[in-house]
Amino acid sequence: MSSLVILFKIIMSQISYYSKEGLQKLKDEFNHLEMVERPFIIQQIADARDKGDLSENAEYHAAKEEQGLLETRIAKLSVIISNARVMDDSKVDTSKVLILSKVKIKNVANGFEVEYQLVAANEADIKAKKISMESPYGKALLGKKVGDVVEIQVPNGIMKFEILDINR
């Protein structure tokens, strides 16, 4: 079984929840790849093919390889988008940490406070303080309530965080 088939089987079985903005970002990337990148690569292949002998044409082989990577990304995005569900953040339960929850946590050891929003893996952006539910932090926080202390395994050991607030 090819690795592409295995990848599709894994992805097909996973419904993911996104914010409206996160899903739109995926759709925009998908449309850009289909409408801009694909025609560009097709033109590159045609131009390289016109240069003669394909067996020794490095441009042709590079363009074909790039086309393969592009088609894989388009196919993957298509599956992700078809399995995506938009979560209305106004309906997010704030009594416990769920996807799209904004969680204010305090490091028990040093008192440092930070707020993160839990999002799908494709939306994660640490600069925007959006962490994946599948990350060690996300997994540890899911389902917890205000006042709970969670232990998160990090490379240097275990860190303890107290959940101070949950909102949307």
PDB file of N, CA and C in Angstrom, residues 25 117 119-128 130-133:
ATOM      1  N   LYS A  25      -8.788  30.045   6.064  1.00  0.00           N
ATOM      2  CA  LYS A  25      -7.365  30.073   5.717  1.00  0.00           C
ATOM      3  C   LYS A  25      -6.990  28.820   4.911  1.00  0.00           C
ATOM      4  N   GLN A 117      -5.146  29.929  23.315  1.00  0.00           N
ATOM      5  CA  GLN A 117      -6.385  29.395  22.773  1.00  0.00           C
ATOM      6  C   GLN A 117      -6.072  28.028  22.189  1.00  0.00           C
ATOM      7  N   VAL A 119      -6.638  25.167  19.609  1.00  0.00           N
ATOM      8  CA  VAL A 119      -7.141  25.097  18.238  1.00  0.00           C
ATOM      9  C   VAL A 119      -6.722  23.775  17.599  1.00  0.00           C
ATOM     10  N   ALA A 120      -7.236  23.524  16.395  1.00  0.00           N
ATOM     11  CA  ALA A 120      -6.818  22.352  15.625  1.00  0.00           C
ATOM     12  C   ALA A 120      -5.352  22.515  15.246  1.00  0.00           C
ATOM     13  N   ALA A 121      -4.699  21.408  14.980  1.00  0.00           N
ATOM     14  CA  ALA A 121      -3.261  21.432  14.677  1.00  0.00           C
ATOM     15  C   ALA A 121      -2.914  22.370  13.526  1.00  0.00           C
ATOM     16  N   ASN A 122      -3.746  22.418  12.494  1.00  0.00           N
ATOM     17  CA  ASN A 122      -3.458  23.269  11.330  1.00  0.00           C
ATOM     18  C   ASN A 122      -3.577  24.760  11.635  1.00  0.00           C
ATOM     19  N   GLU A 123      -4.242  25.100  12.735  1.00  0.00           N
ATOM     20  CA  GLU A 123      -4.410  26.506  13.099  1.00  0.00           C
ATOM     21  C   GLU A 123      -3.380  26.980  14.113  1.00  0.00           C
ATOM     22  N   ALA A 124      -2.615  26.061  14.663  1.00  0.00           N
ATOM     23  CA  ALA A 124      -1.674  26.409  15.724  1.00  0.00           C
ATOM     24  C   ALA A 124      -0.692  27.483  15.261  1.00  0.00           C
ATOM     25  N   ASP A 125      -0.480  28.467  16.131  1.00  0.00           N
ATOM     26  CA  ASP A 125       0.431  29.577  15.840  1.00  0.00           C
ATOM     27  C   ASP A 125       0.864  30.148  17.189  1.00  0.00           C
ATOM     28  N   ILE A 126       2.025  29.761  17.652  1.00  0.00           N
ATOM     29  CA  ILE A 126       2.477  30.142  18.987  1.00  0.00           C
ATOM     30  C   ILE A 126       2.600  31.655  19.129  1.00  0.00           C
ATOM     31  N   LYS A 127       2.949  32.357  18.053  1.00  0.00           N
ATOM     32  CA  LYS A 127       3.044  33.818  18.117  1.00  0.00           C
ATOM     33  C   LYS A 127       1.685  34.452  18.399  1.00  0.00           C
ATOM     34  N   ALA A 128       0.626  33.831  17.892  1.00  0.00           N
ATOM     35  CA  ALA A 128      -0.730  34.326  18.117  1.00  0.00           C
ATOM     36  C   ALA A 128      -1.346  33.693  19.371  1.00  0.00           C
ATOM     37  N   LYS A 130      -1.949  30.565  19.936  1.00  0.00           N
ATOM     38  CA  LYS A 130      -2.876  29.488  19.583  1.00  0.00           C
ATOM     39  C   LYS A 130      -2.080  28.192  19.596  1.00  0.00           C
ATOM     40  N   ILE A 131      -2.470  27.280  20.490  1.00  0.00           N
ATOM     41  CA  ILE A 131      -1.754  26.014  20.596  1.00  0.00           C
ATOM     42  C   ILE A 131      -2.658  24.868  20.167  1.00  0.00           C
ATOM     43  N   SER A 132      -2.041  23.856  19.616  1.00  0.00           N
ATOM     44  CA  SER A 132      -2.762  22.690  19.133  1.00  0.00           C
ATOM     45  C   SER A 132      -3.306  21.867  20.294  1.00  0.00           C
ATOM     46  N   MET A 133      -4.503  21.346  20.097  1.00  0.00           N
ATOM     47  CA  MET A 133      -5.075  20.430  21.090  1.00  0.00           C
ATOM     48  C   MET A 133      -4.237  19.167  21.196  1.00  0.00           C
TER      49      MET A 133
END
